[in-house]
Short mmCIF file of C-alpha atoms in Angstrom, two decimals:
data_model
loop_
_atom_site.label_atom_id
_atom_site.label_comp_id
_atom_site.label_asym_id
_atom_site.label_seq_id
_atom_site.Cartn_x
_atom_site.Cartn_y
_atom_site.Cartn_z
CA UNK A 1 22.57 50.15 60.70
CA UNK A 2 23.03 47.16 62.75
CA UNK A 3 22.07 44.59 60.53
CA UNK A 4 24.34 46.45 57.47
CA UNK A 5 27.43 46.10 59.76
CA UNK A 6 26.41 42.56 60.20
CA UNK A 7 26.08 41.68 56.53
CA UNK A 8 29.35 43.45 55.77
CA UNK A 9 31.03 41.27 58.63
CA UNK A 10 29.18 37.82 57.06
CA UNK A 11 30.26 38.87 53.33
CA UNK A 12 34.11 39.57 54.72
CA UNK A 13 34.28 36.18 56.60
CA UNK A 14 32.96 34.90 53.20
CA UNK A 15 35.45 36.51 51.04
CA UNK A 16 38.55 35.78 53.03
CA UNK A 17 37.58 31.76 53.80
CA UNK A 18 36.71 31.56 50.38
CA UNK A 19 40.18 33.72 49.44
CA UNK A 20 42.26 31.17 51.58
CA UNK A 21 40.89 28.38 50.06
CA UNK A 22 41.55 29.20 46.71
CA UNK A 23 45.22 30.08 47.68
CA UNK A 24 46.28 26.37 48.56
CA UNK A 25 46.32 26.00 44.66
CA UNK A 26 49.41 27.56 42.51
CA UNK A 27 46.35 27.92 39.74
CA UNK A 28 43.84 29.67 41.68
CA UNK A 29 45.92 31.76 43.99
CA UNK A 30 45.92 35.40 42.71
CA UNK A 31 42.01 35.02 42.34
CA UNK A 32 42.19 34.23 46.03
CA UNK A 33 44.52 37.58 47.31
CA UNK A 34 42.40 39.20 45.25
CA UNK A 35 39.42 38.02 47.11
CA UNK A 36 41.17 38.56 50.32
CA UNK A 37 41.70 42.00 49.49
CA UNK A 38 38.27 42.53 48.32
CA UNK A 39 37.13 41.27 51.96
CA UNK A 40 39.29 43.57 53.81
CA UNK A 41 38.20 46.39 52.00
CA UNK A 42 34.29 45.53 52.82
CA UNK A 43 35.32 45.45 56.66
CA UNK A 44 37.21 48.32 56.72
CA UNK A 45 34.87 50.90 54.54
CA UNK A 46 32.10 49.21 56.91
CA UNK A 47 33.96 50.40 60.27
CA UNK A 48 33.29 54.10 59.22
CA UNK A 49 28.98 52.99 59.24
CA UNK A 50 30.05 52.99 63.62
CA UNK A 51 30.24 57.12 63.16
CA UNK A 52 26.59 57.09 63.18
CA UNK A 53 26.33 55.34 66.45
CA UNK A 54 28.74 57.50 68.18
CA UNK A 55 27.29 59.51 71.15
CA UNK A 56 28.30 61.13 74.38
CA UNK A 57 31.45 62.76 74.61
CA UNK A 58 32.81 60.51 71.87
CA UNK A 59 30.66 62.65 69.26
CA UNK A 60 32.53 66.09 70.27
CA UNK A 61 36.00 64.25 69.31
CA UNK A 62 34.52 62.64 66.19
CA UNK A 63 35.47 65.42 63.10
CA UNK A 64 39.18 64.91 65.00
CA UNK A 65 39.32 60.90 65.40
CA UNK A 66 37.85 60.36 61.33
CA UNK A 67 40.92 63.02 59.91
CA UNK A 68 43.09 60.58 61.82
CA UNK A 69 41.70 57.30 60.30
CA UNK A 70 41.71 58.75 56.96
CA UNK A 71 44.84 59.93 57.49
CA UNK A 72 46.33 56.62 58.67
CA UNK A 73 44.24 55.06 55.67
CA UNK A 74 45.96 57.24 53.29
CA UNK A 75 49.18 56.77 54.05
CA UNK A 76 48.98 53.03 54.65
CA UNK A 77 47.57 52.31 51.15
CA UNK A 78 49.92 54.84 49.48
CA UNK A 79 53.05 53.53 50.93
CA UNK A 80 51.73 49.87 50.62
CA UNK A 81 50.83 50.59 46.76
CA UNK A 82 54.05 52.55 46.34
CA UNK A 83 56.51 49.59 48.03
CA UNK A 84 54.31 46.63 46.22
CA UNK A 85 54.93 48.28 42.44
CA UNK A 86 58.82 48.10 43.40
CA UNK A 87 59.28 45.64 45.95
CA UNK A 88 62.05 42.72 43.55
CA UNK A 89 60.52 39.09 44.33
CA UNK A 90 63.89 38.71 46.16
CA UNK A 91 63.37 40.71 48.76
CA UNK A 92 59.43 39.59 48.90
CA UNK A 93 60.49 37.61 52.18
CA UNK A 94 61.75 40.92 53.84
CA UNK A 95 58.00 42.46 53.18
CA UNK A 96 56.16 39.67 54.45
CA UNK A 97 58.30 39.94 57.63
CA UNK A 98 57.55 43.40 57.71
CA UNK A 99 53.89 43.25 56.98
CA UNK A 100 53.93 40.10 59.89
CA UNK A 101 55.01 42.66 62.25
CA UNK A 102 52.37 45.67 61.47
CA UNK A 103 49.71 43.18 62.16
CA UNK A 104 51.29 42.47 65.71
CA UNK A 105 51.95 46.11 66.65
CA UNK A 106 48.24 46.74 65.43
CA UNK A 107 47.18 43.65 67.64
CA UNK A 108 49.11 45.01 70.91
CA UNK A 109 48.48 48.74 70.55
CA UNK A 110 44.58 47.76 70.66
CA UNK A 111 45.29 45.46 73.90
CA UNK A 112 47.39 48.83 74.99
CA UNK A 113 43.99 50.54 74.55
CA UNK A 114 41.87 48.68 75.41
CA UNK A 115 43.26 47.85 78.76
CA UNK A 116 44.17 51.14 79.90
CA UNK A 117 40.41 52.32 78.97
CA UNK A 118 38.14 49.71 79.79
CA UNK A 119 40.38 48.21 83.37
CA UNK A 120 36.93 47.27 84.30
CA UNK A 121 35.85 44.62 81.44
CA UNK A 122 35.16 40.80 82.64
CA UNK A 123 37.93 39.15 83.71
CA UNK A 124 38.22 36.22 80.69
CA UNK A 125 38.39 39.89 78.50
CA UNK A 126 40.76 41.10 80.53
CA UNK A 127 42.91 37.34 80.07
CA UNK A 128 42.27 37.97 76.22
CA UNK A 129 43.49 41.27 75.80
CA UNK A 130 46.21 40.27 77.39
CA UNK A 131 47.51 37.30 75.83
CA UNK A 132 46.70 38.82 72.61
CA UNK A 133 48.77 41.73 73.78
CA UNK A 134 52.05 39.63 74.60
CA UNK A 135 51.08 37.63 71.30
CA UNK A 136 51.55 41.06 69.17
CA UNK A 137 54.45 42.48 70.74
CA UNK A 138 56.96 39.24 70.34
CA UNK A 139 55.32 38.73 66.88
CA UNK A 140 56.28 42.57 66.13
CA UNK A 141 59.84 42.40 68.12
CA UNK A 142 60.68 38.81 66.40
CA UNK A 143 59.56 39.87 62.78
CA UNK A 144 61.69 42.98 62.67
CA UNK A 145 64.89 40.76 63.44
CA UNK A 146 63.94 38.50 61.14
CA UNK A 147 63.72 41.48 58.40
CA UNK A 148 67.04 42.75 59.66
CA UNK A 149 68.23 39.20 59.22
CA UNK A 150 66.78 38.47 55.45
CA UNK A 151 67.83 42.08 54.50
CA UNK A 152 71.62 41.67 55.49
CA UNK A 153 71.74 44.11 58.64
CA UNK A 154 72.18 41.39 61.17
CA UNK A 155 74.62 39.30 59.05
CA UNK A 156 75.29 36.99 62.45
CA UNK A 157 72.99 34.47 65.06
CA UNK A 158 73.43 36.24 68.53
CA UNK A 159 73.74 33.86 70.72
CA UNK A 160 75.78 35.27 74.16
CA UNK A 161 76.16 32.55 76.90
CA UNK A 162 73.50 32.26 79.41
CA UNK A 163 70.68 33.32 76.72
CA UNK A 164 68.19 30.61 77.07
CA UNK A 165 68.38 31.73 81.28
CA UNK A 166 68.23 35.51 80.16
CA UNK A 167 65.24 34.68 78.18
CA UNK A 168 63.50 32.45 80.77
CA UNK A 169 64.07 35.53 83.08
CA UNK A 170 62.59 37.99 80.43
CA UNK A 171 59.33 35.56 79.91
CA UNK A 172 58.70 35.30 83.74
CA UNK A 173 58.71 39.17 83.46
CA UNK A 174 56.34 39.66 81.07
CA UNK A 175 53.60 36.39 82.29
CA UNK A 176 54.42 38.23 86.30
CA UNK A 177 53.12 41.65 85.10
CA UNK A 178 50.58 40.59 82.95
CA UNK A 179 49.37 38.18 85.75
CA UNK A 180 49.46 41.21 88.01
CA UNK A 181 47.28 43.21 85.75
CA UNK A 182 43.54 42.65 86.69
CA UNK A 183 44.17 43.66 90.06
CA UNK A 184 45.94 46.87 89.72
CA UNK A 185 44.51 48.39 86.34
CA UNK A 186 44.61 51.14 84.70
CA UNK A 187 48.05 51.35 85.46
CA UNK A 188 50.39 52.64 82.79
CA UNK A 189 53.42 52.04 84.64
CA UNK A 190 53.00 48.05 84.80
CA UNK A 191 51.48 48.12 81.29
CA UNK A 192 55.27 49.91 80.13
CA UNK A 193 56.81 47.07 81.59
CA UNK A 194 54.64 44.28 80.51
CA UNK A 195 54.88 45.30 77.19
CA UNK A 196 58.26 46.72 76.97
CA UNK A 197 58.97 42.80 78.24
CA UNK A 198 57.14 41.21 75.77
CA UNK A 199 59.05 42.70 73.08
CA UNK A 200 62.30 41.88 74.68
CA UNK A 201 60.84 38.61 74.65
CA UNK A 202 60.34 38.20 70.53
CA UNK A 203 63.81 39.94 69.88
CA UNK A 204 65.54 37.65 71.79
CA UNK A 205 63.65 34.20 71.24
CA UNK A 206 64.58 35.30 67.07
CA UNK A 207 68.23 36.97 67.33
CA UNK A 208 69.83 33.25 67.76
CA UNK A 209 67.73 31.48 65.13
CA UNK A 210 69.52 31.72 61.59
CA UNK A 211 70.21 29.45 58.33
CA UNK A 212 67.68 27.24 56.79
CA UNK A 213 65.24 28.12 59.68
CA UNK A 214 64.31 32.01 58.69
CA UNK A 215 61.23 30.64 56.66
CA UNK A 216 59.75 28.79 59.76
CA UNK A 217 60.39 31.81 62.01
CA UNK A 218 58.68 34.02 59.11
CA UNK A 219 55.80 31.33 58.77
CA UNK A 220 55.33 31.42 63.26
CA UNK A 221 55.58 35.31 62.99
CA UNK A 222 52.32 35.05 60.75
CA UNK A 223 50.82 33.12 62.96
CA UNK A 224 51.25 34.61 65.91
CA UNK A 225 50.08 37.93 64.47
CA UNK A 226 46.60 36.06 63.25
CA UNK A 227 46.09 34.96 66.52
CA UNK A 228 46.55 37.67 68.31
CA UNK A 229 44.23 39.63 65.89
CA UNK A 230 41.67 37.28 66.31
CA UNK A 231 41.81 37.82 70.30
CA UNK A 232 41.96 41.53 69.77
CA UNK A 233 38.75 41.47 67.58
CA UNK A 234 37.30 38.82 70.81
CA UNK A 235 37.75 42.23 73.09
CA UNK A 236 36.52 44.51 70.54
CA UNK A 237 33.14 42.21 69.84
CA UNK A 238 34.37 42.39 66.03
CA UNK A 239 33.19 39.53 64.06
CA UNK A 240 35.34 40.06 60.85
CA UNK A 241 38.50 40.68 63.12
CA UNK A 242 38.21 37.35 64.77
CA UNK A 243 37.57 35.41 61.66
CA UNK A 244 40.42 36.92 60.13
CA UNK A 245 42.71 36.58 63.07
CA UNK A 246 41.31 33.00 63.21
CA UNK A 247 42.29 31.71 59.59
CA UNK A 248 45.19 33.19 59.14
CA UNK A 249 46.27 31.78 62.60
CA UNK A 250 45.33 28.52 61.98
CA UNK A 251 47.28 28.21 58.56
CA UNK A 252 50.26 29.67 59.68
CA UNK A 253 50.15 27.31 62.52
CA UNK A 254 49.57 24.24 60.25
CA UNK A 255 52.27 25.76 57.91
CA UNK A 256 54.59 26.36 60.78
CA UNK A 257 54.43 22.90 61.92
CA UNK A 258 54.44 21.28 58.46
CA UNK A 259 57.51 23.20 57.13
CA UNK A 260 59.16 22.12 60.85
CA UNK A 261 58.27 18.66 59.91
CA UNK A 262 60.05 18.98 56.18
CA UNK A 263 62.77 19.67 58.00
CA UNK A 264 62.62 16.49 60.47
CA UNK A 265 62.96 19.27 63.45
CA UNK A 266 60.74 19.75 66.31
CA UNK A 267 58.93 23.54 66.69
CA UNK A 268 60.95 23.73 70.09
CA UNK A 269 64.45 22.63 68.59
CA UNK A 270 64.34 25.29 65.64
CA UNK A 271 63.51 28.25 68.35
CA UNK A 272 65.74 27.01 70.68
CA UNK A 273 68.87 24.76 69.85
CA UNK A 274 71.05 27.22 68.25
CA UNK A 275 70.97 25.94 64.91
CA UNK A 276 73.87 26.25 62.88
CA UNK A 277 76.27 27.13 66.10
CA UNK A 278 79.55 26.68 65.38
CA UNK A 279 80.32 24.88 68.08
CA UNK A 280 78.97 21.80 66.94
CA UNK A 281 80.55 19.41 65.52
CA UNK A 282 81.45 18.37 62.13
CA UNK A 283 83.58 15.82 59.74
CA UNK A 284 86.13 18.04 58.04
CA UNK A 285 85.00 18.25 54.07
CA UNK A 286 87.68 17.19 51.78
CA UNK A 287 88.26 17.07 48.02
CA UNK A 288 88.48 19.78 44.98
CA UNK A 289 85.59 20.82 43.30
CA UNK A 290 85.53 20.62 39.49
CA UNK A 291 84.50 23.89 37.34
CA UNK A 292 83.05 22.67 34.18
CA UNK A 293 82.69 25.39 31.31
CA UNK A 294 79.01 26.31 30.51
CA UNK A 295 79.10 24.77 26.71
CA UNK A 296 80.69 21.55 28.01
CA UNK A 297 77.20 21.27 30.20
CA UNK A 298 74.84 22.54 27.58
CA UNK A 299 76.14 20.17 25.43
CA UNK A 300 75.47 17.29 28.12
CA UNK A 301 72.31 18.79 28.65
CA UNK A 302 70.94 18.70 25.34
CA UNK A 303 72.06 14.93 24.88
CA UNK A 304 70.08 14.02 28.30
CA UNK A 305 66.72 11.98 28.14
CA UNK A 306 65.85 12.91 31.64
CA UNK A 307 66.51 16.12 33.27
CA UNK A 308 65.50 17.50 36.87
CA UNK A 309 65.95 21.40 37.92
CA UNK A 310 66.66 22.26 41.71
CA UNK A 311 65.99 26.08 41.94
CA UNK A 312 67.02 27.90 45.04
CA UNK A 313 67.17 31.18 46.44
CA UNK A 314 70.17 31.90 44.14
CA UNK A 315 67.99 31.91 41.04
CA UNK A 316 65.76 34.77 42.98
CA UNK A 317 68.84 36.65 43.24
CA UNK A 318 69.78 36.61 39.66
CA UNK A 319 66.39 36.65 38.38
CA UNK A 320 66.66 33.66 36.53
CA UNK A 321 63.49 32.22 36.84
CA UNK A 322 62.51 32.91 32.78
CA UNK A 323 65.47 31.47 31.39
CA UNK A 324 65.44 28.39 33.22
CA UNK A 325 61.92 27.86 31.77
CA UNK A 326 62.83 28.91 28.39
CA UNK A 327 66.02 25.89 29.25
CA UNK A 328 63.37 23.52 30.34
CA UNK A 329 61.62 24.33 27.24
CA UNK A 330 64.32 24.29 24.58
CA UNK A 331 65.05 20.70 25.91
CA UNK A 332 61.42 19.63 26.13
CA UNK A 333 62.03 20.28 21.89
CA UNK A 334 65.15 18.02 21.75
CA UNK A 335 62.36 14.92 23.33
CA UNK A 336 63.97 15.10 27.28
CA UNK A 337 61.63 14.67 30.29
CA UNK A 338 62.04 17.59 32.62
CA UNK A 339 61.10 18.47 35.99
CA UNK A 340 61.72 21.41 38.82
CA UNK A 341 61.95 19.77 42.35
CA UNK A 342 61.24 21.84 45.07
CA UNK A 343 61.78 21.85 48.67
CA UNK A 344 59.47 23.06 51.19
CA UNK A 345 62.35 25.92 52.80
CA UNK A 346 63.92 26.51 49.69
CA UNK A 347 64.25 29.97 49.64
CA UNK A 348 63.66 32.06 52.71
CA UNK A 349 59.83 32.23 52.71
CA UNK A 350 56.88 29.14 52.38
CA UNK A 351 56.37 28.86 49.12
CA UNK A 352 58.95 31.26 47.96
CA UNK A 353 59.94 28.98 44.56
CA UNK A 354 56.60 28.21 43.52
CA UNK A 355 55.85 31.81 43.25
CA UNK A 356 59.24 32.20 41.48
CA UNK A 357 58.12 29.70 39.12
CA UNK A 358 54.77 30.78 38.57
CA UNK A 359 55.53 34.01 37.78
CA UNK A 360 57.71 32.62 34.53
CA UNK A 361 54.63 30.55 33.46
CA UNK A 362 55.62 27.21 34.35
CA UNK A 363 53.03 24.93 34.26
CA UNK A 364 52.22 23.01 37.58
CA UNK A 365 52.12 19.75 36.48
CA UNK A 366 56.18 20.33 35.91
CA UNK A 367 56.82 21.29 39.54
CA UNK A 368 57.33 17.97 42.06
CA UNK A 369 57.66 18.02 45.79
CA UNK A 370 60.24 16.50 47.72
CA UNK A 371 58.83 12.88 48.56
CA UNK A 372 57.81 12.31 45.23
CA UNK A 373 60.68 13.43 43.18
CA UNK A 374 63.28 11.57 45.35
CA UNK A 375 62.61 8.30 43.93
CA UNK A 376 63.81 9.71 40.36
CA UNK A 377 66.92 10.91 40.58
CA UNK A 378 68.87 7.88 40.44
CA UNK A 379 66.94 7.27 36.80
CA UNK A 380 67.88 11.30 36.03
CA UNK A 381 70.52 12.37 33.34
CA UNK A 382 71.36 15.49 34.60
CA UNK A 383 70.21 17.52 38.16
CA UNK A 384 70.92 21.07 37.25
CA UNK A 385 70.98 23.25 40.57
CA UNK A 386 70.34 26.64 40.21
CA UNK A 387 71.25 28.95 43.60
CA UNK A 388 70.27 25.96 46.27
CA UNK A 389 72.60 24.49 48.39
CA UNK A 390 71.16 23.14 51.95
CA UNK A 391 68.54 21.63 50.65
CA UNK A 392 70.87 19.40 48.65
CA UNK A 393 73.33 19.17 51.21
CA UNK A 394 73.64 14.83 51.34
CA UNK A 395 75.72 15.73 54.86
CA UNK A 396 71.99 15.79 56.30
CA UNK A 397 71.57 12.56 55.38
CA UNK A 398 75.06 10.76 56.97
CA UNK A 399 76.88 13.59 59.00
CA UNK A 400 75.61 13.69 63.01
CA UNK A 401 78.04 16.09 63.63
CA UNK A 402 76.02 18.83 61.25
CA UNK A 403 73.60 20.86 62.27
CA UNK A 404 71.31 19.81 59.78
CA UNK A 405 71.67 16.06 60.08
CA UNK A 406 68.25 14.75 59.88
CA UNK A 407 66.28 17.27 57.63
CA UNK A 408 65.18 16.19 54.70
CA UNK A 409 66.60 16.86 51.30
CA UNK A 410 66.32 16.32 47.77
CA UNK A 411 68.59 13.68 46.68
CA UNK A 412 70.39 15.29 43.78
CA UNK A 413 74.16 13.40 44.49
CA UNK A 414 71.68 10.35 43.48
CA UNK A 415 71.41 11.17 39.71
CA UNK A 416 74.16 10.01 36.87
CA UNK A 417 75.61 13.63 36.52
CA UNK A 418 75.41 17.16 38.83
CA UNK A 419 75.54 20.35 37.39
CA UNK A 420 75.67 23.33 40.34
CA UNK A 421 74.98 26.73 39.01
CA UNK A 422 76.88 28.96 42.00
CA UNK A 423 78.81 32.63 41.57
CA UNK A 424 81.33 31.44 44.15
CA UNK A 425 82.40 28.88 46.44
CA UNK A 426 80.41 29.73 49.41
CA UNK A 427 78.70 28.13 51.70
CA UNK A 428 75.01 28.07 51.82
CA UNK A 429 73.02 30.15 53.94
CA UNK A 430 73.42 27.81 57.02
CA UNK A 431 76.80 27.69 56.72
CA UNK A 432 77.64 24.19 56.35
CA UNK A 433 79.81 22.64 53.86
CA UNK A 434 78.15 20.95 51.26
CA UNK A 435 80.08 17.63 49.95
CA UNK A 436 77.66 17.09 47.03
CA UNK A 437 80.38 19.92 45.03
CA UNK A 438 83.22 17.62 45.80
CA UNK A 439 81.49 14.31 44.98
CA UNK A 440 82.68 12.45 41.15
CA UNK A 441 79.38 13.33 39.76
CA UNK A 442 79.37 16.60 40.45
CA UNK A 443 80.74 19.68 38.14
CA UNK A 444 80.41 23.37 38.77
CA UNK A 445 79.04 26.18 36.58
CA UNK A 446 80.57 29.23 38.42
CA UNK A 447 79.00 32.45 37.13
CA UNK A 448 75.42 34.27 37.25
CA UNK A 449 72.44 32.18 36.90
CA UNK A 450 71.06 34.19 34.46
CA UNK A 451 74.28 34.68 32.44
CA UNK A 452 74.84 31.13 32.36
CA UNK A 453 71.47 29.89 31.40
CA UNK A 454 71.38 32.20 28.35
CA UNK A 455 74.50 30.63 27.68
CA UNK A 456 73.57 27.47 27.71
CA UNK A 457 70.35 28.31 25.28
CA UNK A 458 72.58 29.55 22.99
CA UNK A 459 74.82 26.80 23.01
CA UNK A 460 72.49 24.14 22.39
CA UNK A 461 71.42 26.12 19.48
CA UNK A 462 74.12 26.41 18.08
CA UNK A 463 74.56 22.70 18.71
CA UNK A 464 71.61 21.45 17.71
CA UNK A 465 71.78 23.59 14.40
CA UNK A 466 74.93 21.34 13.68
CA UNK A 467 73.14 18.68 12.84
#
């Protein structure tokens, strides 16, 4: 039985290495999830095999304990099956966030467990319960205020006066009683408080952050809740559990830090500078913007040799993603050179527009990052932004009085002509001004994304079939 548990555990760390690696390509990716899954289905049909080593007292609680986990089971993959059918891609950010956070309550209820059955463990398992403990609770605190951020019930950063002191107070809390713990376990009292802390902890550390910096809170979430997996399946001598924990720690660390660096920030400043606080300083926008009727920019469109699409989060919303292909498309026919440029935080997840874009087909050779786009838009026609706005906010570039002076963007005021696709004139989800929609070269297309590109199809149809 041993050695089956063991070959089950080698073909899972198999499956999801191999998975991972397959995801870091846009081609290969849904063979890798579906490798993943595979993997986690392997370990967790496996962990029922451990009924046949059960003995003691453990056996007279054992017809009670396996209704439980196929209880738990059940539900989980109903309700998992049942939310994935329906979930919009929109609000795919939301169920990552939520998903981030099940892993870290799963991660801190086994510390919970483990250290209020088995006090009297070596003291480096002791340490690693622990940590992992305090690991799962802020990743579970901090990715259900990041849900309740992405899904419109906290609409506002909360950021009271003295909350960097409140929170150093909170930490010192949490490290003090889980310091404490060795010595005086089982205690359930201290473990109430160290991990009653430890949530505090998450929820406060997240409730300030806001704007632009939701994906790297989202991406640090994920990683906290590998790591602390991987230290739970350290206490529980689980092989599988620790790989697992393990890779998807150490991407969403890597990811973490690279998306920080796309954004010229430090790790440090995004959790704790207030980003986005209206308090800081900025030059007062002036100007009018300049509505342009859709036909007007079709007809531009069409005539363009060079075109580059900036999608953003508002393209999500209106679910606009085919129709900008079918755009790109129609003017691939008429002998222009087009492009998508994406940004590494446009939209509010990693990776959220290449899976927009993937999902309407477009091929990958099409999609450009930021450094390597940037040097064409001063040879581009037309940029037509679709639903983005920060990320093409030039006040990064020249403003030091805006909060997001110094993160990179993709120069779209560069190119000969602007087109901004936008159902109002808000601001973006930072809430910064954006001069780009006041600048000569810039017109905007005020209406739904989706409306407006079938528009614009039709248009240069019906333009095209003048001729």
């Amino acid at each position: 039985m041993e050695f089956l548990l063991q070959f089950c555990d080698l073909v899972t760390a198999f499956l999801l290495i191999y998975g991972l690696k397959r995801m870091s390509s846009p081609a290969t990716a849904s063979s890798g999830i579906v490798l993943a899954g595979i993997g986690m289905l392997v370990v967790t049909l496996a962990s029922f095999l451990y009924v046949f080593g059960v003995g003691g007292e453990a056996r007279a609680h054992l017809p009670v304990n396996l209704l439980l986990a196929g209880l738990a089971l059940l539900l989980g993959v109903g309700w998992s099956w049942w939310r994935g059918e329906r979930v919009p891609l929109t609000a795919m950010p939301q169920m990552v966030a939520l998903y981030n956070g099940m892993g870290g309550a799963a991660a801190a209820a086994i510390a919970g467990i483990e250290l209020l059955a088995h006090p009297d463990v070596s003291n480096v398992r002791l340490a690693i319960a622990i940590a992992g403990g305090f690991i799962g609770s802020f990743s579970f605190s901090g990715s259900l205020i990041a849900w309740a951020k992405l899904e419109g019930r906290l609409r506002k950063p909360w950021r009271p006066r003295f909350l960097q002191l409140g929170n150093g107070l909170v930490l010192l809390v949490a490290v003090a009683s889980g310091t404490a713990m060795p010595a005086l376990l089982p205690n359930p009292d201290l473990l109430l408080l160290f991990f009653s802390f430890s949530l505090l902890f998450g929820a406060l550390i997240t409730l300030p952050i806001g704007g632009a910096d939701m994906p790297v809170v989202i991406s640090l979430c994920n990683a906290c809740t590998g790591i602390a997996v991987g230290f739970e399946g350290f206490v529980l001598n689980h092989p599988a559990l620790m790989i697992a924990g393990t890779v998807v720690g150490a991407a969403g660390s890597l990811l973490t830090l690279l998306m920080a660096r796309a954004m010229n920030r430090s790790l440090g400043n995004i959790l704790f500078s207030n980003f986005g606080d209206a308090g800081q300083e900025a030059s007062q926008v002036t100007g009018q913007l300049k509505p342009i009727s859709t036909e007007d920019a079709a007809a531009t469109l069409c005539y363009a040799r060079k075109v580059i699409f900036v999608p953003g989060y508002g393209l999500a919303a209106a679910h606009a993603q085919q129709k900008l292909y079918e755009l790109a498309k129609r003017l691939q026919e008429e002998g222009a050179d087009v492009k998508f440029a994406i940004h590494p935080v446009a939209g509010r997840m990693p990776g959220h527009m290449d899976v927009l874009l993937a999902e309407a087909g477009v091929p990958y050779e099409m999609i450009v990052g930021l450094e390597e786009i940037n040097e064409e838009f001063p040879a581009t026609d037309v940029a037509l932004v679709v639903g983005a706005n920060d990320i093409i906010n030039p006040a990064a570039r020249t403003e030091k009085g805006s909060p997001i002076y110094g993160m990179p963007i993709l120069d779209v005021d560069k190119a000969r002509q602007v087109y901004v696709i936008k159902r109002g004139q808000g601001k973006g989800y930072a809430g910064v001004e954006n001069p780009l929609f006041l600048a000569d070269n810039c017109r905007m297309v005020y209406g739904d994304a989706q409306q407006v590109l079938i528009q614009m199809l039709q248009s240069i149809k019906e333009l095209v079939g003048q001729h």
